XYZ file of C-alpha atoms in Angstrom:
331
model
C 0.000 0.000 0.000
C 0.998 3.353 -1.131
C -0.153 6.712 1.099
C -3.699 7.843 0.219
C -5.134 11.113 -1.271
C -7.808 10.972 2.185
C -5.671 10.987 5.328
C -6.571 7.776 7.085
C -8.538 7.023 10.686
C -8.619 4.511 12.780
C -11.590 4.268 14.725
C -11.460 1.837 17.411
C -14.540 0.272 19.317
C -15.342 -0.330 22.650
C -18.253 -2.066 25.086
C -20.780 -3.040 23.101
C -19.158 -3.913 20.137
C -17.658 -7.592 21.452
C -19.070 -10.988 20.207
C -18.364 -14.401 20.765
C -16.041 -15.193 17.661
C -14.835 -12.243 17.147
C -11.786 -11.959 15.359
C -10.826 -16.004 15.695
C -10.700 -16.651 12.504
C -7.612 -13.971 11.868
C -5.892 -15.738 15.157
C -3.604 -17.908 12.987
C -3.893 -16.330 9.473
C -3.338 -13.092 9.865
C 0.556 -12.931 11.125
C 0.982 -9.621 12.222
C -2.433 -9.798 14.300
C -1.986 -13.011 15.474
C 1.802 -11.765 16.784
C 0.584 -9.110 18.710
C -2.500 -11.066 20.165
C 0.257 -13.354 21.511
C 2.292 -10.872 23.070
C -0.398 -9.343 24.638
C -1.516 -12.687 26.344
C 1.510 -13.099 27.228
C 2.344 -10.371 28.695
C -0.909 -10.426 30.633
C 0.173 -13.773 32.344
C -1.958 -16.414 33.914
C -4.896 -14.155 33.454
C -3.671 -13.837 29.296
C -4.104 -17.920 29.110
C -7.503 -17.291 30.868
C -8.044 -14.435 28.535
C -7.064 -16.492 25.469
C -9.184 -19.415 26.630
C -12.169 -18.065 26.871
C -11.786 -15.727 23.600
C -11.355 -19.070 21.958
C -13.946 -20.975 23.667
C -17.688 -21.779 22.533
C -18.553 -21.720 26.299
C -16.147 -18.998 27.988
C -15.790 -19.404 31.980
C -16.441 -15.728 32.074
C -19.134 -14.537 29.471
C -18.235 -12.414 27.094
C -20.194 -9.108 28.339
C -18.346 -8.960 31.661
C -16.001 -6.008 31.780
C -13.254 -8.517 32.979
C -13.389 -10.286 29.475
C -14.622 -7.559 27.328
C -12.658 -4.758 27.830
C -8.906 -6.332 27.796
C -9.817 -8.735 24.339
C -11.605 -4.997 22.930
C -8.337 -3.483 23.708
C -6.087 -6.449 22.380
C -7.968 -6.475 19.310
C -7.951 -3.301 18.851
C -4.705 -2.742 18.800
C -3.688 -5.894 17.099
C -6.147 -4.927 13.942
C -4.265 -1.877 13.779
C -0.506 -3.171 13.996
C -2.260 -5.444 10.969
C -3.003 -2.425 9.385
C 0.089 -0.531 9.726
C 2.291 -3.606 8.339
C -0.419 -3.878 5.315
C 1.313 -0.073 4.341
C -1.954 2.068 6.105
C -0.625 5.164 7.472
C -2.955 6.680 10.115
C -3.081 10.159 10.486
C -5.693 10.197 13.141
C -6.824 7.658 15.955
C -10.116 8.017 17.357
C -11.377 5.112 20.122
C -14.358 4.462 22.148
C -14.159 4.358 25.491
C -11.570 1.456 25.766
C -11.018 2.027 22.318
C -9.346 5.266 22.990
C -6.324 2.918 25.375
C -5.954 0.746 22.349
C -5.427 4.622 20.198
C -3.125 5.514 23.006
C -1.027 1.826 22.992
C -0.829 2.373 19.004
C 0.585 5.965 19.353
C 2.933 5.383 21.735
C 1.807 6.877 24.879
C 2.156 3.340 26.536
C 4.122 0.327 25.279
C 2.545 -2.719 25.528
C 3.690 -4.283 28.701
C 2.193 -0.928 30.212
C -1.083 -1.656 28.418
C -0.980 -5.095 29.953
C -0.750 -3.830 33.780
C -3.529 -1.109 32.705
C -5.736 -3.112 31.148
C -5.553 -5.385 34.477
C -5.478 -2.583 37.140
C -8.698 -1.414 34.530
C -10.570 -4.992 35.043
C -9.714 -4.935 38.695
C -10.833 -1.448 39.218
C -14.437 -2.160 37.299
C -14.941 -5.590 39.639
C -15.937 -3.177 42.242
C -18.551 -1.354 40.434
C -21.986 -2.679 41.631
C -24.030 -4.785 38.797
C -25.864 -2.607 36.079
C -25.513 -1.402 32.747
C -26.194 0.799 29.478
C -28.655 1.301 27.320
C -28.910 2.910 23.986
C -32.028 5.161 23.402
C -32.689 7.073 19.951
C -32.914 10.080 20.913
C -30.882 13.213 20.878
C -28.639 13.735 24.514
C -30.328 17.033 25.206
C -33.791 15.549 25.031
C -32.591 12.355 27.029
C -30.483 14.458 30.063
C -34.205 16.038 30.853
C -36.058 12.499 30.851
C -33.015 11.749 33.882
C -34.572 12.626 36.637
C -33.072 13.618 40.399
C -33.631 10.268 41.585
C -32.169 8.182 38.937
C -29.142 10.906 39.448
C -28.692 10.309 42.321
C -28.161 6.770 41.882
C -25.796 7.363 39.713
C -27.795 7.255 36.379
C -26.426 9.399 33.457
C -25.621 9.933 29.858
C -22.862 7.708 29.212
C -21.976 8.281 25.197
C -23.257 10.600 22.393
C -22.449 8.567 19.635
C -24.836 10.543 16.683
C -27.449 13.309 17.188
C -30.188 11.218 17.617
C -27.755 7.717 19.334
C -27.139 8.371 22.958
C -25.977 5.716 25.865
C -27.413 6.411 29.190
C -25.444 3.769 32.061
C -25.986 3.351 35.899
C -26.700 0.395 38.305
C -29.693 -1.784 38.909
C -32.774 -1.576 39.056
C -32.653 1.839 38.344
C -30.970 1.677 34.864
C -34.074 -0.697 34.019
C -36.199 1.322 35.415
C -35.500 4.316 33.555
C -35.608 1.944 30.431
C -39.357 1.343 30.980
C -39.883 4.973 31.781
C -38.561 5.627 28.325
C -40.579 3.112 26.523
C -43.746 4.764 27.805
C -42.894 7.526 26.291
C -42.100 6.017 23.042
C -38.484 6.116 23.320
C -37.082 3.390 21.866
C -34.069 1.798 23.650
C -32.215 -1.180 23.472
C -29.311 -3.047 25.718
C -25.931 -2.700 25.375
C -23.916 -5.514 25.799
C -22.319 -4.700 29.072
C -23.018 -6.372 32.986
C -21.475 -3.082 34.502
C -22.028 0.596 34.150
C -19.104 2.762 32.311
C -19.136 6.129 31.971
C -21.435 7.635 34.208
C -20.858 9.158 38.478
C -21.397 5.249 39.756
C -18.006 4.330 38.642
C -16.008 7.181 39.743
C -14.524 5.503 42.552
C -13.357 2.916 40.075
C -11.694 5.751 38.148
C -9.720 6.471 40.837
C -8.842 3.368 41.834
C -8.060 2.691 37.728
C -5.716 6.109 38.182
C -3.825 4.130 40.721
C -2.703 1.314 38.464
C -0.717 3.912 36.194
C 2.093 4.120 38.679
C 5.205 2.595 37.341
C 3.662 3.010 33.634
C 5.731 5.420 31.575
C 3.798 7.265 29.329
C 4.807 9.817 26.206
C 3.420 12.180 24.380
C 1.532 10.051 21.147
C 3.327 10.219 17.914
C -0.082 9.587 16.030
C -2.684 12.636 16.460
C -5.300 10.990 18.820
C -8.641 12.493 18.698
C -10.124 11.688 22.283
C -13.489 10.992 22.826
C -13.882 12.393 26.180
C -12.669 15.905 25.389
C -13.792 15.726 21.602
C -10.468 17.402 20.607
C -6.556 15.975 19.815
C -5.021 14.912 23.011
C -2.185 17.208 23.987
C 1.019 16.527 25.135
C 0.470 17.586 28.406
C -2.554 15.134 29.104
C -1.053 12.356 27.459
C 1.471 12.550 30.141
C -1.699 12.817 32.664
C -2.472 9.553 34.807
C -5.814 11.438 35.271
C -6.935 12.095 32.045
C -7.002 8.594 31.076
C -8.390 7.002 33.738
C -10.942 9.618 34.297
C -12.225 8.726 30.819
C -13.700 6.018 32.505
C -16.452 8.063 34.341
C -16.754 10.698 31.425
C -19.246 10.614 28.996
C -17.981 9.650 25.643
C -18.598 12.240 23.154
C -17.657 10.346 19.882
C -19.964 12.371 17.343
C -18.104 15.607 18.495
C -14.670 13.716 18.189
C -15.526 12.957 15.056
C -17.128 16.435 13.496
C -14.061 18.296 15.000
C -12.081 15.911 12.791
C -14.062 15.904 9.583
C -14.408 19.402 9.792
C -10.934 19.479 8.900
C -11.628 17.719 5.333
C -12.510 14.152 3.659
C -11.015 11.529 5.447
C -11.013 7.723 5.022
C -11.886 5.516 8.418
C -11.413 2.181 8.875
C -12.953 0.357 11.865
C -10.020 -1.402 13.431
C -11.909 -3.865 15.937
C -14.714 -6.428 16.069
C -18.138 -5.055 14.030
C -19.094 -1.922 12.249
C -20.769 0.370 15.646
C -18.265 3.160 14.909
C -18.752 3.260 10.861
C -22.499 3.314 11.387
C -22.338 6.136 13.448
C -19.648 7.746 11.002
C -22.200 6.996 8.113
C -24.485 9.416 9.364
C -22.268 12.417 9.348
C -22.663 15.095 6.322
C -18.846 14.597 5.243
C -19.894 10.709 4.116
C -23.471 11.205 2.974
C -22.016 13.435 0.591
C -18.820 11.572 -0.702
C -16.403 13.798 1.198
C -15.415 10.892 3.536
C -15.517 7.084 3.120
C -15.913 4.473 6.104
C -14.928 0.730 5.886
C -15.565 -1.848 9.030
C -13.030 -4.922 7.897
C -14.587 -7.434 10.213
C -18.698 -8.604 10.015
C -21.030 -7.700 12.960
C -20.864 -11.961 13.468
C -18.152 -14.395 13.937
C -19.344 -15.650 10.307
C -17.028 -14.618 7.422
C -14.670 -13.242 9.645
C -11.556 -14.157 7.136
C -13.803 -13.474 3.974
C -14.633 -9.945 5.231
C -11.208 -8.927 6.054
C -9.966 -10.539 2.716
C -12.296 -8.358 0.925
C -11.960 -5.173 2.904
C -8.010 -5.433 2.277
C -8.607 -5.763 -1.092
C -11.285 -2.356 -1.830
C -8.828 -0.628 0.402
C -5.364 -1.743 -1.057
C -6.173 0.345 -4.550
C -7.822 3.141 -2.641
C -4.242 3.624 -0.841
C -2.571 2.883 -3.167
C -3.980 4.922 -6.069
C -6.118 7.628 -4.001
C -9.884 8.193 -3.392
């Protein structure tokens, strides 16, 4: 692959987007993914074979959903898909991730190597096994109109908008019952909602204290300024320097809504772009399909991997191959 007319972006996933499968059929194939799935396992130790196992597994010891099991394999795929992508001759200009999404961003840039990613991702899981059970919940409508449905009591359980993925897409997350609660609330009032895939909350006041415990397992963890341009979801503008460098910033991500949509317009605003979805799914492209910039032709999005575990390879295969003359030749 050559360098592209379009800058590229990598837009990686996070809760939500996991599914049993996802990404096995690359384990093996795909060298350069497969390599860094390895070291990541490895590197993650006894809890990497457990990892490993159950990402392999047709009946996982820990389901899929749990934070413990979703979040690390999001990250390590993540961040394998885009070493994959890197070797195939893409050269990212921009890295924009969701939620965990934005670690795997950071890991790719260089802000942490990947041994530091390892002890994150753990002190991340261990951090989130405190948070009492609950959830998220997507509801189609716009944030604004959804922040006044939220009323003081569900607040002050900890209830809140959690993600503002499109104008009319926005994640609310808190704890039982009162997540599920609020979800039949909504439905009265013809809101339509659906799960996310998730057993905890993210993103919302009920797992601040998890934040901080989170900011305690960056101790020890060098971290740099990123040599790719990350565009961060919670801030919805390039990460600087200084909070790259910032313990806090990242690990109070984890309590902060994500604000992907503005990520994303602050970006596009800047001109046509090409994103690729470099994780399990197509969540972030369908969102990005929605913006003016590729409704009009300006931008182009591509999602290399299926929403299913079916035609995992064949997907890929055929994704490399639109995007090989489109980076090679220009868009």
């Amino acid at each position: 692959m050559g360098e592209p007319t379009r800058p590229v972006v990598l837009l990686f996933p996070g809760q939500g987007a996991q599914y049993p499968g996802m990404a096995v059929e690359l384990y093996g194939v795909e060298p350069v993914f497969t390599t860094a799935m390895d070291e990541f396992f490895a590197l993650m130790g006894q809890e990497g074979r457990r990892l490993r196992a159950d990402w392999l597994s047709d009946a996982p010891a820990v389901p899929l959903d749990d934070a413990t099991r979703a979040q690390p394999l999001l990250f390590a795929i993540g961040y394998s898909l885009g070493r994959a992508l890197i070797a195939r001759g893409l050269r990212p200009a921009a890295l924009i991730g969701h939620s965990v999404g934005e670690l795997a961003a950071a890991c790719l840039a260089g802000v942490f190597d990947l041994a530091g990613a390892a002890r994150l991702m753990a002190a991340r899981s261990a951090a989130m096994a405190t948070v009492a059970p609950g959830g998220m919940i997507a509801a189609g409508v716009a944030a604004d109109d959804l922040e006044a449905r939220i009323g003081a009591r569900y607040r002050a359980a900890g209830v809140a908008v959690a993600a503002i993925n499109a104008p009319r897409h926005t994640i609310v997350a808190g704890p039982q019952p009162w997540l599920s609660e609020l979800a039949t609330e909504l439905a009265g009032e013809g809101v339509i909602t659906r799960p996310v895939a998730a057993r905890q909350p993210f993103h919302c006041p009920a797992v601040s204290a998890a934040a901080e415990r989170f900011a305690a397992g960056f101790a020890g963890v060098p971290l740099a300024a990123p040599q790719v341009p990350i565009r961060s979801t919670a801030t919805g503008r390039a990460v600087s320097p200084a909070e790259a460098v910032d313990p806090d910033f990242w690990a109070g991500q984890l309590a902060r809504p994500v604000r992907f949509w503005a990520a994303l317009s602050g970006l596009l605003a800047e001109g046509g772009h090409t994103l690729v979805e470099a994780g399990p799914g197509r969540t972030l492209t369908m969102f990005a399909r929605r913006h003016p910039s590729l409704r009009t032709g300006g931008s182009r999005a591509f999602a290399p991997l299926p929403s299913t575990a079916d035609g995992t390879l064949a997907g890929w295969k055929a994704a490399m191959a639109e995007l090989d003359p489109l980076v090679s030749e220009g868009v």
